[in-house]
């Protein structure tokens, strides 16, 4: 279970709020569930919708698996490192620790213990106390750790929730856990305030360098020194010996000399991001034996000596992304057995030595994305038995060979997307018993074999979109019994054979859109007992064979947009008894035959936009008594039949815009007692009498209105209830008369009588209707 503070989860309390659910990710975000360092600011995530002006809102889907005093510092470094992850200008992060005095006992791994995922994020148990790590932004009133609390609701372009269990069992206990959680609830997520570094909680240290700001944190006695973005060309003198965190990012250092920090033995966090560093002396970090977090991202480092990190044996996270590193010397990371997170992304690495990561026995996350790697040798990842996440995306890999990942038994997420992979060796993923997420999208795969995915019994997400896969063989996915999401969109698949998806009984999301599918064989979807979302849009099916969807009783969203469908034949959707949403737009459909929609008793939304329907049969919607959204825009309808709409008593949104309606008799809308939103834009209506009670919004523009007596009731409605018939006005610059011209929307422009032609109905004087 993941705790989600209400101010961060717009869907909290709804049926869709299921942390870790692939269905939630697919329905609400459609994203790729990954922590993309190159695109996070472009795709900010759900929590930004809740607080769109918050500078940290794009951190919402950045779950971090580190428990310990280093966590908040590490998270800050992750955010401000990598392409697109820069700290907003004018904002500063500060480390704050909150303490509870809960005495915890027992083992989290014991039968009576408590799962660590129930603990608040970034909690560190130390004896009888629990420390909460926060990064407080100087102009933000929400603790940074809360940004990850809603990580069950994945955004577009974010990774799935990670398993955030610590390396050793946490101490836990029933009553104490209650105290711990109450303390967490009291602290946040929205109750903590960040303070400017210039206004620390305690008196400013008299030993602080003149160009920096120093202060003790509000919840601890730890001293932080802030020297960010001060145009420094060398380290400031007089940094207090007792400093625990030192911020030197955004300056103009070209190099750090030897023993520069030798008097700062208590330093636990050092930030040198974006400081113009071209070199780092081998002994520059001498004396920092307590350093836990080192951030060197966004510099110009081209190489590092083999013993650079010899003096920092306590490092837990090391950020080297967005530099110019062209090589990694053997022994560079020797001695860093406690390192959890190593980020080498977005450098110029083309080759890695076999022993590049020797000694990193405790490494949990390794990022090599955005380099130039073309080959992975089998010995490269030996010794990384604790690795949970490996990011090899955006390199130049041409194939995935056997035995490369065989020594990674605990790996949960493997990202190989955006490479040049044309072939996957049989059994390439053998040994990855714990793998939950595999991304091979945006490559050059031409086909899949029966032995491509053997042994991946725990896989939940498989991404194969944007490849060149021409066909699917039966039993290709036979071992993926717990797969929840399968993406095969944007390939070259022409046919779906029978038993194509055998073994995928737990699959919830299947995307096959934008292929070349012309034929669906009988039984192609058999075995997909749990599929909730299926996307077949962008193919060329032309016609749906009977019983094509047999066995998909749990399907609730079916996408068939842009599928060359000309007609909907009887029983086309037989077997979809649980379908809630059916999307048929942009198909060129000329007719939906009798019983074409039969059996869709649970349907809530029907989208027939942008087709060629000229007539609605009287029995078309028979049996769709639960329909709420009916979208018929962009067709060729000249009239609406009262008989056709009579079964739709629960419809509250009706869109018939961009048709050819010339009249809308009063009895047509009379059965729609729940109608709240009606769109009649761009038709050929001359009169309209609004009889639908409870109408909340009415769109009328683009019709040739005859402003005679029949429109008197509409005028009264528009004047008395402007919220129902709003008049939108937008100013556009560069008017001929020097004044910006105004463009009106939802106007009711009169084309007659001649006396009022060109006026908006709302501007016609009451005297014009005196004779009515």
XYZ file of C-alpha atoms in Angstrom:
772
model
C 0.000 0.000 0.000
C 1.230 3.488 -0.846
C 0.007 6.448 1.145
C -1.245 9.246 -1.076
C -1.881 12.658 0.531
C -5.221 14.048 -0.657
C -3.766 17.266 -2.003
C -1.585 15.334 -4.404
C -4.062 12.800 -5.751
C -6.839 14.345 -7.825
C -8.479 10.934 -8.071
C -7.987 9.905 -4.456
C -10.993 8.072 -3.162
C -12.191 7.076 -6.608
C -12.310 3.599 -7.940
C -9.410 4.372 -10.227
C -6.972 5.129 -7.418
C -5.097 1.857 -7.223
C -1.384 2.428 -6.650
C 0.683 0.378 -9.029
C -2.243 -0.493 -11.252
C -1.449 -0.678 -14.928
C -5.050 0.134 -15.649
C -4.722 3.450 -13.867
C -1.574 4.262 -15.824
C -3.233 3.443 -19.109
C -6.555 5.164 -18.521
C -5.347 8.327 -16.862
C -1.895 8.910 -18.182
C -1.281 6.753 -21.217
C 2.349 7.226 -20.365
C 5.283 4.980 -20.370
C 5.637 4.848 -16.603
C 9.276 5.789 -16.521
C 11.450 8.423 -14.987
C 12.736 10.015 -18.194
C 15.494 12.419 -17.370
C 15.219 14.077 -20.751
C 11.529 14.871 -20.768
C 10.128 15.333 -17.280
C 9.572 19.055 -17.541
C 7.722 18.587 -20.789
C 5.450 15.988 -19.259
C 4.885 17.153 -15.690
C 2.565 14.475 -14.406
C -0.735 14.347 -12.568
C 0.300 16.235 -9.467
C 1.092 19.304 -11.510
C -2.579 19.420 -12.388
C -3.362 19.720 -8.708
C -0.799 22.479 -8.108
C 0.125 23.800 -11.554
C 2.248 26.688 -10.323
C 4.341 24.704 -7.921
C 7.989 24.572 -9.002
C 8.394 21.027 -7.813
C 5.203 19.711 -9.373
C 7.139 17.867 -12.068
C 8.659 15.704 -9.357
C 5.361 13.940 -8.738
C 6.319 10.658 -10.350
C 9.847 10.427 -9.007
C 9.638 7.663 -6.411
C 12.972 7.050 -4.740
C 13.882 3.767 -3.063
C 16.473 5.111 -0.640
C 15.691 5.057 3.057
C 18.176 6.918 5.203
C 19.442 10.339 6.099
C 20.782 10.777 2.597
C 17.425 10.447 0.863
C 16.229 14.021 0.552
C 19.618 15.186 -0.622
C 19.710 12.428 -3.201
C 16.270 13.318 -4.475
C 17.212 16.949 -4.888
C 20.224 15.899 -6.896
C 18.141 13.673 -9.145
C 15.738 16.471 -9.894
C 18.326 19.076 -10.698
C 20.441 16.681 -12.737
C 19.807 15.304 -16.174
C 18.440 17.066 -19.202
C 15.342 19.000 -18.316
C 15.675 18.433 -14.563
C 16.854 21.793 -13.455
C 15.923 23.539 -10.282
C 13.572 26.409 -11.192
C 15.269 29.794 -11.202
C 14.833 31.618 -7.937
C 13.998 28.497 -5.963
C 16.229 26.747 -3.480
C 15.954 23.423 -1.764
C 16.812 22.830 1.870
C 17.265 19.634 3.811
C 14.947 19.273 6.763
C 14.574 16.283 9.048
C 11.554 15.658 11.251
C 11.775 13.258 14.159
C 9.345 10.977 15.914
C 10.070 9.081 19.093
C 8.253 5.897 18.223
C 9.962 2.823 19.637
C 9.779 0.173 16.961
C 10.465 -3.510 17.327
C 10.145 -6.631 15.267
C 11.224 -7.286 11.715
C 9.640 -5.913 8.580
C 10.305 -9.217 6.907
C 8.821 -11.319 9.668
C 5.249 -12.627 9.437
C 4.137 -10.142 12.061
C 6.153 -7.291 10.647
C 4.958 -4.388 8.579
C 5.731 -3.886 4.909
C 8.119 -1.031 4.368
C 5.866 0.367 1.674
C 3.463 1.298 4.470
C 6.023 3.622 5.979
C 6.103 7.279 4.980
C 8.521 8.038 2.150
C 12.117 8.743 3.099
C 11.807 7.416 6.609
C 14.931 6.310 8.406
C 14.738 4.327 11.597
C 17.550 5.140 13.997
C 17.252 3.362 17.305
C 14.015 4.622 18.826
C 13.504 7.514 16.434
C 12.301 7.916 12.887
C 13.734 10.695 10.764
C 11.744 12.090 7.862
C 13.734 13.634 5.055
C 12.352 16.648 3.268
C 13.645 19.047 0.702
C 11.825 22.309 1.297
C 11.726 24.793 -1.528
C 12.164 28.383 -0.472
C 8.909 29.491 -2.090
C 6.937 26.286 -1.785
C 4.879 25.229 1.226
C 4.762 21.529 0.475
C 7.451 19.093 1.642
C 9.344 17.566 -1.235
C 8.758 14.010 -0.132
C 5.043 14.444 -0.659
C 5.662 14.828 -4.376
C 6.392 11.133 -4.569
C 3.526 10.082 -2.349
C 1.072 9.849 -5.228
C 3.286 7.633 -7.260
C 0.539 5.077 -7.784
C -0.970 7.462 -10.349
C 1.632 7.311 -13.062
C 1.982 10.256 -15.515
C 2.720 10.174 -19.331
C 6.363 9.492 -19.688
C 7.076 8.321 -15.931
C 8.257 4.992 -14.485
C 6.076 2.700 -12.520
C 6.214 2.679 -8.715
C 9.388 1.045 -7.542
C 9.829 -1.431 -4.790
C 11.181 0.870 -2.103
C 12.337 -1.699 0.390
C 15.598 -0.862 2.149
C 18.612 -3.167 1.980
C 18.222 -4.364 5.548
C 15.005 -5.104 7.443
C 13.516 -2.045 9.077
C 12.452 -2.190 12.671
C 8.691 -2.132 12.879
C 5.857 -2.682 15.297
C 2.103 -2.352 15.468
C 1.442 0.378 18.090
C 4.610 2.202 17.196
C 3.662 2.231 13.540
C 0.435 3.992 14.425
C 2.404 6.675 16.265
C 4.751 6.946 13.312
C 1.924 7.377 10.806
C 0.105 9.907 12.971
C 3.303 11.906 13.135
C 3.616 11.739 9.382
C 0.038 12.874 8.886
C 0.593 15.772 11.278
C 3.649 16.927 9.362
C 2.217 16.948 5.870
C 1.736 16.813 3.121
C 0.655 20.393 3.013
C 1.471 21.661 6.447
C 5.195 22.295 6.241
C 6.597 25.569 5.062
C 9.855 26.124 3.313
C 11.986 29.028 4.434
C 14.367 31.122 2.449
C 17.969 30.128 3.021
C 18.570 33.672 4.045
C 16.098 33.265 6.873
C 17.067 30.033 8.612
C 15.244 28.673 11.579
C 18.113 29.559 13.911
C 20.484 32.462 14.093
C 22.889 32.775 11.188
C 26.312 31.383 11.899
C 28.913 34.099 12.517
C 31.528 31.955 10.738
C 29.632 31.882 7.452
C 31.502 33.112 4.361
C 30.342 36.542 3.285
C 29.110 35.315 -0.105
C 27.119 32.416 1.343
C 24.172 31.875 3.619
C 24.354 29.503 6.565
C 21.779 28.185 8.922
C 20.697 25.323 11.129
C 17.673 23.439 9.929
C 14.407 23.901 11.782
C 14.136 20.241 12.728
C 17.758 19.418 13.481
C 21.038 20.937 14.557
C 22.695 20.222 11.224
C 24.337 23.180 9.536
C 23.777 23.876 5.843
C 25.846 26.294 3.769
C 24.292 27.756 0.629
C 26.675 29.218 -1.950
C 24.647 28.530 -5.081
C 24.827 30.752 -8.163
C 27.204 33.323 -6.698
C 29.548 33.484 -9.728
C 32.320 31.973 -7.650
C 35.510 30.968 -9.435
C 37.087 29.302 -6.398
C 35.840 27.785 -3.185
C 34.899 30.389 -0.581
C 37.067 30.658 2.501
C 35.749 30.142 5.979
C 33.222 27.363 5.417
C 32.303 26.202 8.953
C 33.914 22.927 9.972
C 30.590 21.560 11.214
C 28.732 21.953 7.917
C 26.676 18.912 6.932
C 25.409 20.151 3.550
C 27.240 22.392 1.098
C 25.591 23.855 -2.004
C 28.044 25.124 -4.625
C 25.951 24.574 -7.746
C 25.638 27.144 -10.504
C 29.073 28.712 -10.080
C 32.082 29.028 -12.408
C 34.683 26.631 -11.074
C 36.928 25.180 -13.744
C 38.591 22.753 -11.360
C 38.548 21.643 -7.752
C 42.064 21.534 -6.264
C 43.420 18.740 -4.107
C 42.300 18.636 -0.460
C 39.776 21.424 -1.068
C 37.384 19.950 1.522
C 39.832 18.328 3.924
C 38.533 20.332 6.917
C 34.897 19.366 6.243
C 35.008 15.813 7.521
C 31.365 15.926 8.648
C 30.015 16.901 5.235
C 27.256 14.538 4.094
C 25.955 16.354 1.017
C 27.920 18.199 -1.656
C 26.308 19.788 -4.687
C 28.595 20.913 -7.531
C 26.100 20.708 -10.368
C 26.359 23.099 -13.279
C 29.532 24.692 -11.996
C 31.659 24.610 -15.149
C 33.964 21.893 -13.864
C 36.352 20.628 -16.524
C 38.492 18.574 -14.167
C 38.510 17.155 -10.686
C 41.873 16.579 -9.061
C 42.374 12.971 -7.876
C 42.674 14.146 -4.245
C 39.996 16.841 -4.458
C 37.649 14.886 -2.185
C 40.260 14.081 0.430
C 38.783 14.024 3.925
C 35.134 13.538 2.912
C 34.830 10.082 4.416
C 31.287 10.852 5.661
C 30.001 12.149 2.338
C 26.791 10.391 1.303
C 25.717 12.390 -1.735
C 27.858 13.913 -4.429
C 26.332 15.722 -7.388
C 28.578 16.572 -10.316
C 25.921 16.719 -13.028
C 25.869 19.250 -15.856
C 29.579 20.015 -15.949
C 32.279 19.546 -18.611
C 34.102 16.597 -17.099
C 35.796 14.492 -19.775
C 37.488 11.969 -17.525
C 38.132 11.070 -13.897
C 41.248 9.519 -12.404
C 40.981 5.980 -11.073
C 41.270 7.015 -7.411
C 38.967 10.050 -7.487
C 36.422 8.500 -5.096
C 38.890 6.625 -2.926
C 38.359 9.158 -0.138
C 34.537 8.971 -0.133
C 33.795 5.376 0.910
C 30.391 6.309 2.354
C 28.822 7.529 -0.885
C 25.221 6.411 -1.361
C 24.470 8.357 -4.540
C 26.759 9.723 -7.224
C 25.519 11.888 -10.063
C 27.747 12.280 -13.125
C 25.118 12.764 -15.809
C 25.257 15.426 -18.506
C 29.013 15.671 -18.662
C 31.442 14.873 -21.487
C 32.780 11.604 -20.123
C 34.196 9.472 -22.899
C 35.576 6.685 -20.745
C 35.299 5.058 -17.348
C 38.599 3.747 -16.033
C 38.737 0.416 -14.282
C 38.768 0.914 -10.534
C 37.070 4.313 -10.673
C 34.326 3.153 -8.327
C 36.397 0.721 -6.289
C 35.606 0.945 -2.585
C 32.071 2.320 -3.038
C 30.381 -0.823 -1.776
C 27.588 1.214 -0.179
C 26.665 3.106 -3.360
C 22.985 2.797 -4.173
C 22.554 5.085 -7.144
C 25.030 5.750 -9.967
C 23.989 8.050 -12.798
C 26.270 8.163 -15.847
C 23.544 9.178 -18.276
C 23.916 11.643 -21.111
C 27.667 11.439 -21.543
C 29.752 10.205 -24.497
C 30.507 6.670 -23.346
C 31.007 4.322 -26.290
C 32.810 1.432 -24.560
C 32.853 0.272 -20.960
C 35.594 -1.989 -19.570
C 34.580 -5.357 -18.163
C 35.460 -4.247 -14.619
C 33.879 -0.784 -14.886
C 31.467 -1.482 -12.025
C 33.621 -3.814 -9.982
C 33.107 -3.353 -6.256
C 29.597 -1.881 -6.457
C 28.030 -4.799 -4.649
C 25.244 -2.699 -3.142
C 24.227 -0.769 -6.260
C 20.468 -0.564 -6.741
C 20.128 1.790 -9.705
C 22.458 2.268 -12.666
C 21.714 4.835 -15.361
C 23.644 4.649 -18.629
C 21.017 6.286 -20.821
C 21.899 8.806 -23.477
C 25.390 7.516 -24.286
C 26.888 5.854 -27.388
C 27.091 2.261 -26.233
C 26.907 -0.175 -29.132
C 27.850 -3.389 -27.350
C 27.384 -4.976 -23.931
C 29.852 -7.649 -22.960
C 28.638 -10.510 -20.730
C 31.012 -9.637 -17.869
C 29.978 -5.983 -17.657
C 27.310 -6.364 -14.961
C 28.900 -9.179 -12.977
C 28.969 -8.380 -9.286
C 25.826 -6.211 -9.378
C 23.662 -8.786 -7.669
C 21.593 -6.165 -5.822
C 20.769 -4.077 -8.908
C 17.062 -3.252 -9.189
C 16.992 -0.839 -12.108
C 19.121 -0.576 -15.240
C 18.588 2.159 -17.795
C 20.303 1.603 -21.157
C 17.902 3.682 -23.222
C 18.978 6.068 -25.974
C 22.238 4.362 -26.850
C 23.355 2.651 -30.081
C 22.813 -0.988 -29.101
C 22.185 -3.164 -32.153
C 21.276 -6.423 -30.453
C 20.566 -7.984 -27.091
C 22.855 -10.965 -26.632
C 22.519 -13.922 -24.301
C 24.093 -13.995 -20.810
C 24.461 -10.208 -20.521
C 21.872 -9.925 -17.735
C 22.138 -13.426 -16.296
C 23.916 -12.210 -13.141
C 21.159 -9.731 -12.230
C 18.650 -11.897 -10.335
C 17.056 -8.952 -8.507
C 16.657 -6.631 -11.481
C 13.107 -5.277 -11.645
C 13.227 -2.676 -14.416
C 15.228 -2.831 -17.636
C 15.069 -0.022 -20.177
C 16.430 -0.714 -23.659
C 14.246 1.693 -25.595
C 15.430 4.156 -28.233
C 18.326 2.006 -29.423
C 19.015 0.261 -32.731
C 18.175 -3.250 -31.552
C 17.262 -5.443 -34.514
C 17.514 -8.843 -32.821
C 17.086 -10.377 -29.386
C 18.977 -13.603 -28.816
C 16.963 -16.609 -27.594
C 16.974 -16.619 -23.825
C 18.521 -13.158 -23.640
C 16.527 -12.436 -20.493
C 17.071 -15.737 -18.727
C 17.930 -15.259 -15.078
C 15.811 -12.133 -14.662
C 13.378 -13.810 -12.320
C 12.403 -10.563 -10.585
C 11.980 -8.462 -13.737
C 8.719 -6.529 -13.703
C 9.253 -3.921 -16.429
C 10.908 -4.411 -19.822
C 10.990 -1.627 -22.394
C 12.187 -2.470 -25.920
C 10.214 0.253 -27.685
C 11.648 2.499 -30.401
C 14.029 -0.078 -31.823
C 14.237 -2.093 -35.056
C 12.880 -5.473 -34.026
C 11.453 -7.333 -36.993
C 9.965 -10.303 -35.194
C 9.553 -12.216 -31.964
C 10.328 -15.863 -31.324
C 8.754 -18.360 -28.957
C 11.901 -18.308 -26.826
C 12.320 -14.517 -26.692
C 10.726 -14.137 -23.262
C 11.110 -17.468 -21.429
C 11.377 -17.396 -17.661
C 9.960 -13.876 -17.190
C 7.246 -15.119 -14.895
C 7.091 -11.906 -12.880
C 6.926 -9.467 -15.785
C 4.126 -6.893 -15.472
C 4.870 -4.440 -18.284
C 6.272 -5.182 -21.757
C 6.774 -2.322 -24.204
C 7.441 -3.261 -27.854
C 5.935 -0.256 -29.613
C 7.635 1.603 -32.463
C 9.490 -1.361 -33.919
C 9.192 -3.212 -37.244
C 7.420 -6.358 -36.005
C 5.579 -7.843 -38.982
C 3.669 -10.626 -37.271
C 2.898 -12.458 -34.062
C 3.457 -16.154 -33.612
C 1.272 -18.269 -31.346
C 2.691 -18.872 -27.879
C 5.173 -15.993 -28.103
C 3.967 -14.711 -24.720
C 3.101 -18.074 -23.179
C 5.287 -17.603 -20.053
C 4.115 -14.089 -19.202
C 1.285 -15.184 -16.933
C 1.301 -12.029 -14.826
C 1.735 -9.472 -17.593
C -0.605 -6.497 -17.122
C 0.404 -4.224 -19.986
C 1.512 -5.158 -23.510
C 2.244 -2.409 -26.029
C 2.641 -3.436 -29.667
C 1.536 -0.195 -31.296
C 3.331 1.389 -34.251
C 4.642 -1.824 -35.761
C 3.898 -3.584 -39.080
C 1.594 -6.351 -37.931
C -0.798 -7.391 -40.713
C -2.726 -10.219 -39.123
C -3.738 -11.386 -35.654
C -3.656 -15.195 -35.652
C -5.540 -17.441 -33.302
C -3.949 -17.923 -29.884
C -1.698 -14.931 -30.494
C -2.020 -13.920 -26.859
C -2.154 -17.299 -25.193
C -1.097 -17.233 -21.561
C -1.908 -13.574 -20.918
C -4.767 -14.168 -18.526
C -3.845 -11.201 -16.325
C -3.349 -8.692 -19.143
C -5.233 -5.426 -18.592
C -3.958 -3.142 -21.373
C -3.275 -4.173 -24.981
C -2.272 -1.609 -27.606
C -2.165 -2.649 -31.278
C -2.866 0.737 -32.800
C -1.094 2.083 -35.866
C -0.153 -1.258 -37.356
C -1.304 -2.666 -40.695
C -3.857 -5.142 -39.356
C -6.398 -6.170 -41.955
C -7.539 -9.489 -40.545
C -8.431 -10.755 -37.099
C -8.722 -14.517 -37.052
C -11.319 -16.269 -34.939
C -10.008 -16.818 -31.428
C -7.262 -14.207 -31.721
C -8.189 -12.735 -28.352
C -9.066 -15.938 -26.554
C -7.474 -16.139 -23.141
C -7.482 -12.390 -22.505
C -9.791 -12.768 -19.556
C -8.833 -9.516 -17.816
C -8.239 -7.036 -20.631
C -9.829 -3.699 -19.778
C -8.399 -1.434 -22.503
C -7.734 -2.428 -26.114
C -6.527 -0.047 -28.798
C -6.917 -1.167 -32.421
C -7.074 2.292 -33.968
C -5.047 3.284 -36.990
C -5.342 -0.085 -38.763
C -7.383 -1.010 -41.823
C -9.887 -3.609 -40.712
C -12.601 -2.522 -43.194
C -15.082 -4.831 -41.486
C -15.369 -6.486 -38.099
C -15.990 -10.214 -38.351
C -18.656 -11.694 -36.138
C -17.408 -12.951 -32.800
C -14.098 -11.126 -33.288
C -14.159 -10.016 -29.654
C -15.440 -13.231 -28.168
C -14.077 -13.844 -24.687
C -13.417 -10.194 -23.812
C -16.136 -9.878 -21.215
C -14.022 -7.584 -19.006
C -13.186 -5.100 -21.768
C -14.452 -1.629 -20.927
C -12.672 0.609 -23.475
C -12.308 -0.285 -27.167
C -10.537 2.061 -29.584
C -11.300 1.580 -33.275
C -10.608 5.063 -34.585
C -9.146 5.416 -38.087
C -9.733 1.751 -38.929
C -11.258 1.992 -42.430
C -14.622 0.722 -41.182
C -17.382 1.436 -43.705
C -20.294 -0.280 -41.993
C -21.045 -1.740 -38.597
C -22.645 -5.099 -39.224
C -25.000 -6.959 -36.889
C -23.416 -8.531 -33.811
C -20.069 -6.875 -34.547
C -19.507 -6.369 -30.819
C -20.973 -9.606 -29.546
C -19.335 -10.732 -26.334
C -18.491 -7.260 -25.069
C -21.103 -7.301 -22.346
C -19.033 -5.098 -20.039
C -17.966 -2.477 -22.592
C -18.224 1.079 -21.261
C -16.539 3.174 -23.981
C -16.532 2.596 -27.728
C -14.557 4.909 -30.013
C -15.398 4.739 -33.737
C -14.445 8.201 -34.947
C -12.734 8.947 -38.276
C -13.783 5.748 -40.029
C -16.009 6.853 -42.875
C -18.902 4.771 -41.536
C -21.963 5.210 -43.754
C -24.323 3.006 -41.789
C -24.756 1.148 -38.541
C -27.013 -1.757 -39.362
C -29.786 -3.073 -37.170
C -28.383 -4.865 -34.114
C -24.968 -3.410 -34.925
C -24.719 -2.174 -31.337
C -26.594 -5.061 -29.791
C -25.324 -6.434 -26.502
C -23.694 -3.223 -25.279
C -26.024 -2.765 -22.346
C -23.302 -1.243 -20.135
C -22.085 1.292 -22.690
C -21.572 4.786 -21.259
C -19.809 6.573 -24.120
C -20.219 6.187 -27.891
C -18.053 8.259 -30.205
C -19.117 8.273 -33.868
C -17.502 11.606 -34.698
C -16.238 12.349 -38.216
C -18.009 9.605 -40.130
C -20.521 9.696 -43.009
C -23.771 8.907 -41.249
C -26.728 10.517 -42.992
C -29.476 8.739 -41.094
C -30.038 7.200 -37.678
C -32.286 4.135 -37.776
C -35.115 4.104 -35.294
C -33.780 1.061 -33.427
C -30.100 2.056 -33.544
C -29.715 2.793 -29.834
C -32.118 0.185 -28.575
C -30.693 -1.431 -25.448
C -28.252 1.407 -24.706
C -30.222 2.681 -21.753
C -27.101 3.571 -19.743
C -25.458 5.701 -22.438
C -24.297 9.078 -21.108
C -22.104 10.494 -23.893
C -23.235 10.441 -27.525
C -20.866 12.117 -29.975
C -22.198 12.442 -33.536
C -20.291 15.527 -34.679
C -18.888 15.771 -38.179
C -21.396 13.537 -39.951
C -24.047 14.234 -42.616
C -27.195 14.119 -40.512
C -30.030 16.243 -41.872
C -32.450 15.281 -39.101
C -32.629 13.547 -35.744
C -35.262 10.934 -35.135
C -37.266 11.039 -31.921
C -37.610 7.257 -32.102
C -33.830 6.829 -32.341
C -33.136 8.984 -29.282
C -36.023 7.730 -27.138
C -34.012 4.935 -25.399
C -31.298 7.392 -24.334
C -32.915 8.626 -21.147
C -29.594 8.946 -19.306
C -27.669 10.883 -21.949
C -26.381 14.139 -20.517
C -23.895 15.053 -23.289
C -25.074 15.185 -26.908
C -22.851 16.553 -29.669
C -24.412 16.880 -33.131
C -22.270 19.785 -34.293
C -20.910 20.046 -37.841
C -23.841 18.228 -39.422
C -26.620 19.355 -41.779
C -29.526 19.707 -39.364
C -32.161 22.061 -40.717
C -34.681 21.629 -37.932
C -34.886 20.216 -34.445
C -38.540 19.583 -33.493
C -39.461 19.995 -29.845
C -40.298 16.306 -29.404
C -36.824 15.124 -30.473
C -35.073 16.145 -27.276
C -38.060 15.586 -25.009
C -37.074 12.022 -23.965
C -33.589 13.170 -22.921
C -34.524 14.104 -19.383
C -30.907 14.061 -18.150
C -29.481 16.201 -20.969
C -27.096 18.842 -19.629
C -24.743 19.636 -22.520
C -25.966 20.143 -26.087
C -23.754 21.141 -29.001
C -25.550 22.355 -32.137
C -22.711 24.321 -33.712
C -22.292 24.636 -37.458
C -25.534 23.165 -38.712
C -28.267 24.715 -40.860
C -30.697 25.511 -38.048
C -32.919 28.563 -38.438
C -35.099 28.052 -35.375
C -34.757 26.253 -32.078
C -36.985 26.079 -29.040
C -35.029 25.101 -25.887
C -37.318 22.678 -24.081
C -34.723 20.510 -22.295
C -35.022 21.220 -18.555
C -31.837 21.435 -16.548
C -29.637 22.363 -19.513
C -26.244 23.623 -18.297
C -24.475 24.485 -21.525
C -25.740 25.133 -25.052
C -23.510 25.816 -28.088
C -25.276 27.477 -31.033
C -22.802 29.351 -33.225
C -22.454 28.798 -36.939
C -26.162 28.465 -37.771
C -28.200 30.794 -40.075
C -30.658 31.911 -37.401
C -33.969 33.505 -38.406
C -34.557 35.904 -35.513
C -38.301 35.978 -35.734
C -40.901 35.068 -33.142
C -39.856 31.383 -32.850
C -36.504 32.502 -31.387
C -38.026 34.677 -28.665
C -37.746 31.842 -26.113
C -34.114 31.242 -27.050
C -33.348 34.958 -26.613
C -34.934 34.912 -23.173
C -32.858 31.891 -22.176
C -29.635 33.486 -23.432
C -30.295 36.714 -21.509
C -31.622 35.163 -18.321
C -29.076 32.345 -18.091
C -25.802 33.550 -19.630
C -23.984 30.594 -18.077
C -26.061 28.237 -20.199
C -25.546 30.167 -23.435
C -22.300 32.022 -22.772
C -20.883 34.562 -25.168
C -17.116 34.138 -25.463
C -15.176 37.110 -26.747
C -11.480 37.043 -27.559
C -9.370 39.984 -28.658
C -6.851 39.554 -31.465
C -3.994 42.048 -32.059
C -3.153 44.048 -35.193
C -6.521 45.541 -35.985
C -6.784 47.893 -38.970
C -8.057 50.744 -36.826
C -5.376 50.374 -34.217
C -7.790 48.604 -31.890
C -7.690 44.843 -31.466
C -10.717 43.325 -33.190
C -13.006 41.184 -31.079
C -14.004 37.711 -32.138
C -17.183 36.377 -30.608
C -17.810 32.687 -30.002
C -21.100 30.943 -29.332
C -22.773 33.806 -31.100
C -26.382 33.591 -32.297
C -26.027 35.693 -35.426
C -29.250 36.665 -37.159
C -29.476 36.212 -40.941
C -33.016 37.586 -41.034
C -35.283 39.482 -40.914
C -33.393 42.201 -42.751
C -33.878 44.699 -39.928
C -31.757 42.650 -37.512
C -29.488 40.790 -39.938
C -25.924 40.607 -38.639
C -26.913 41.250 -35.016
C -26.546 38.748 -32.226
C -29.920 37.571 -30.986
C -29.052 38.861 -27.517
C -28.562 42.345 -28.943
C -31.945 42.485 -30.667
C -34.302 44.896 -28.891
C -37.349 43.570 -27.093
C -39.523 45.769 -29.287
C -38.625 43.560 -32.235
C -40.722 40.794 -30.645
C -43.612 43.000 -29.494
C -45.941 41.657 -32.165
C -45.295 38.013 -31.325
